[in-house]
Short mmCIF file of C-alpha atoms in Angstrom, two decimals:
data_model
loop_
_atom_site.label_atom_id
_atom_site.label_comp_id
_atom_site.label_asym_id
_atom_site.label_seq_id
_atom_site.Cartn_x
_atom_site.Cartn_y
_atom_site.Cartn_z
CA MET A 1 -62.08 -45.91 -270.22
CA THR A 2 -59.35 -48.32 -271.28
CA GLU A 3 -58.22 -49.57 -274.68
CA GLN A 4 -56.47 -52.81 -275.49
CA PHE A 5 -55.12 -53.76 -278.89
CA THR A 6 -55.06 -57.34 -280.14
CA ARG A 7 -54.42 -59.09 -283.43
CA ALA A 8 -57.49 -58.99 -285.63
CA SER A 9 -58.86 -61.70 -287.87
CA GLY A 10 -59.81 -61.23 -291.50
CA PRO A 11 -58.05 -59.52 -294.41
CA GLY A 12 -54.63 -57.96 -294.05
CA GLY A 13 -52.13 -60.48 -295.38
CA GLN A 14 -48.95 -60.82 -293.33
CA ASN A 15 -49.88 -57.60 -291.57
CA VAL A 16 -52.69 -59.37 -289.71
CA ASN A 17 -50.18 -61.75 -288.09
CA LYS A 18 -47.77 -59.02 -286.99
CA VAL A 19 -49.75 -55.90 -286.09
CA SER A 20 -52.34 -55.51 -283.33
CA THR A 21 -55.08 -53.58 -285.13
CA ALA A 22 -58.22 -54.79 -283.32
CA VAL A 23 -59.43 -52.53 -280.50
CA GLU A 24 -61.18 -53.58 -277.30
CA LEU A 25 -62.65 -50.46 -275.71
CA ARG A 26 -63.75 -50.89 -272.09
CA PHE A 27 -65.92 -48.21 -270.48
CA GLU A 28 -66.67 -48.59 -266.76
CA ALA A 29 -70.21 -47.24 -267.10
CA GLU A 30 -71.50 -48.47 -263.73
CA ARG A 31 -68.83 -46.50 -261.87
CA SER A 32 -69.01 -43.41 -264.08
CA PRO A 33 -70.02 -40.36 -262.00
CA SER A 34 -71.03 -38.42 -265.13
CA LEU A 35 -73.92 -40.76 -266.03
CA PRO A 36 -77.18 -40.59 -264.05
CA ASP A 37 -78.72 -43.89 -262.90
CA PRO A 38 -81.62 -43.90 -265.44
CA VAL A 39 -79.12 -43.42 -268.28
CA LYS A 40 -76.99 -46.28 -266.92
CA ALA A 41 -80.04 -48.55 -266.85
CA ARG A 42 -80.96 -47.68 -270.45
CA LEU A 43 -77.32 -48.11 -271.52
CA LYS A 44 -77.26 -51.57 -269.93
CA ARG A 45 -80.40 -52.54 -271.85
CA LEU A 46 -79.01 -51.16 -275.13
CA ALA A 47 -75.60 -52.81 -274.67
CA GLY A 48 -77.02 -56.31 -274.31
CA ARG A 49 -74.27 -58.94 -274.11
CA ARG A 50 -71.56 -56.28 -274.40
CA TRP A 51 -72.34 -55.35 -270.75
CA THR A 52 -70.17 -57.28 -268.29
CA THR A 53 -71.14 -58.50 -264.82
CA ASP A 54 -68.89 -55.88 -263.21
CA GLY A 55 -70.77 -53.06 -264.99
CA ALA A 56 -68.41 -52.34 -267.87
CA LEU A 57 -69.35 -51.82 -271.49
CA VAL A 58 -66.94 -53.65 -273.82
CA LEU A 59 -66.77 -52.81 -277.53
CA PHE A 60 -64.57 -54.90 -279.83
CA VAL A 61 -63.81 -53.41 -283.26
CA GLN A 62 -61.74 -55.04 -285.99
CA ASP A 63 -63.52 -53.64 -289.06
CA THR A 64 -60.54 -52.01 -290.77
CA ARG A 65 -56.85 -52.77 -291.24
CA SER A 66 -55.87 -49.58 -289.42
CA GLN A 67 -55.54 -49.47 -285.64
CA ALA A 68 -56.28 -45.73 -285.58
CA ARG A 69 -59.47 -46.14 -287.65
CA ASN A 70 -60.64 -49.06 -285.48
CA ARG A 71 -60.00 -46.94 -282.39
CA ASP A 72 -62.04 -44.07 -283.85
CA LEU A 73 -64.86 -46.46 -284.78
CA ALA A 74 -64.94 -47.89 -281.25
CA ARG A 75 -65.14 -44.42 -279.73
CA GLU A 76 -67.87 -43.38 -282.18
CA ARG A 77 -69.91 -46.48 -281.32
CA LEU A 78 -69.52 -45.82 -277.60
CA ALA A 79 -70.61 -42.20 -278.09
CA GLU A 80 -73.62 -43.33 -280.14
CA LEU A 81 -74.67 -45.84 -277.46
CA VAL A 82 -74.40 -43.22 -274.70
CA ARG A 83 -76.26 -40.69 -276.87
CA ALA A 84 -79.07 -43.19 -277.47
CA ALA A 85 -79.25 -43.99 -273.74
CA THR A 86 -79.61 -40.32 -272.76
CA VAL A 87 -82.87 -40.01 -274.72
CA ALA A 88 -85.71 -40.90 -272.37
CA PRO A 89 -88.54 -42.89 -274.01
CA LYS A 90 -91.78 -40.99 -274.49
CA ARG A 91 -94.63 -41.99 -272.22
CA ARG A 92 -97.63 -43.44 -274.00
CA VAL A 93 -100.77 -41.35 -273.75
CA ALA A 94 -103.78 -43.58 -273.15
CA THR A 95 -106.58 -42.99 -275.67
CA LYS A 96 -110.19 -44.10 -275.81
CA PRO A 97 -111.22 -46.50 -278.59
CA THR A 98 -113.33 -44.77 -281.24
CA TYR A 99 -117.06 -45.40 -281.48
CA GLY A 100 -116.61 -47.10 -284.85
CA SER A 101 -113.85 -49.43 -283.65
CA VAL A 102 -115.92 -50.53 -280.65
CA LYS A 103 -118.91 -51.15 -282.93
CA ARG A 104 -116.81 -53.18 -285.42
CA ARG A 105 -115.28 -55.26 -282.60
CA LEU A 106 -118.68 -56.09 -281.10
CA GLN A 107 -120.11 -56.96 -284.54
CA ALA A 108 -117.16 -59.30 -285.21
CA LYS A 109 -117.70 -60.95 -281.82
CA LYS A 110 -121.38 -61.44 -282.59
CA VAL A 111 -120.68 -63.00 -286.01
CA ARG A 112 -118.04 -65.28 -284.49
CA GLY A 113 -120.48 -66.35 -281.78
CA GLU A 114 -123.12 -67.20 -284.38
CA VAL A 115 -120.60 -69.31 -286.34
CA LYS A 116 -119.73 -71.23 -283.19
CA ALA A 117 -123.39 -71.67 -282.26
CA LEU A 118 -124.07 -73.26 -285.66
CA ARG A 119 -121.46 -75.91 -284.90
CA GLY A 120 -123.64 -77.32 -282.12
CA ALA A 121 -125.86 -80.39 -282.23
CA VAL A 122 -128.47 -80.35 -285.01
CA GLU A 123 -132.09 -80.73 -283.85
CA GLY A 124 -134.38 -83.38 -285.35
CA GLU A 125 -131.85 -86.14 -285.91
#
């Protein structure tokens, strides 16, 4: 995990031109031995465009005027992403449609078919 500090945009007056308060946190997730492969795959999906081609997760934080607070925010966001990736999605249990729902569906199909049949050519003209 590496951190780089750059000058942030936004409020801060002269301070914003002099002090590097923005944080770019880079976590080499693909090469991390502590993360299992399924967690890495979920993390990649969750990260979206923050995932680089070399398998690193890059977080850029410039929310506050304080470098220390931005650094803490970046670490919290990384921890939250990893925490979310460790939770495996629940498998869907297949269920059978209820008797009533099947009956309603078939009735709707029948009514729709009758409506379409009435659109046909009229006899006797």
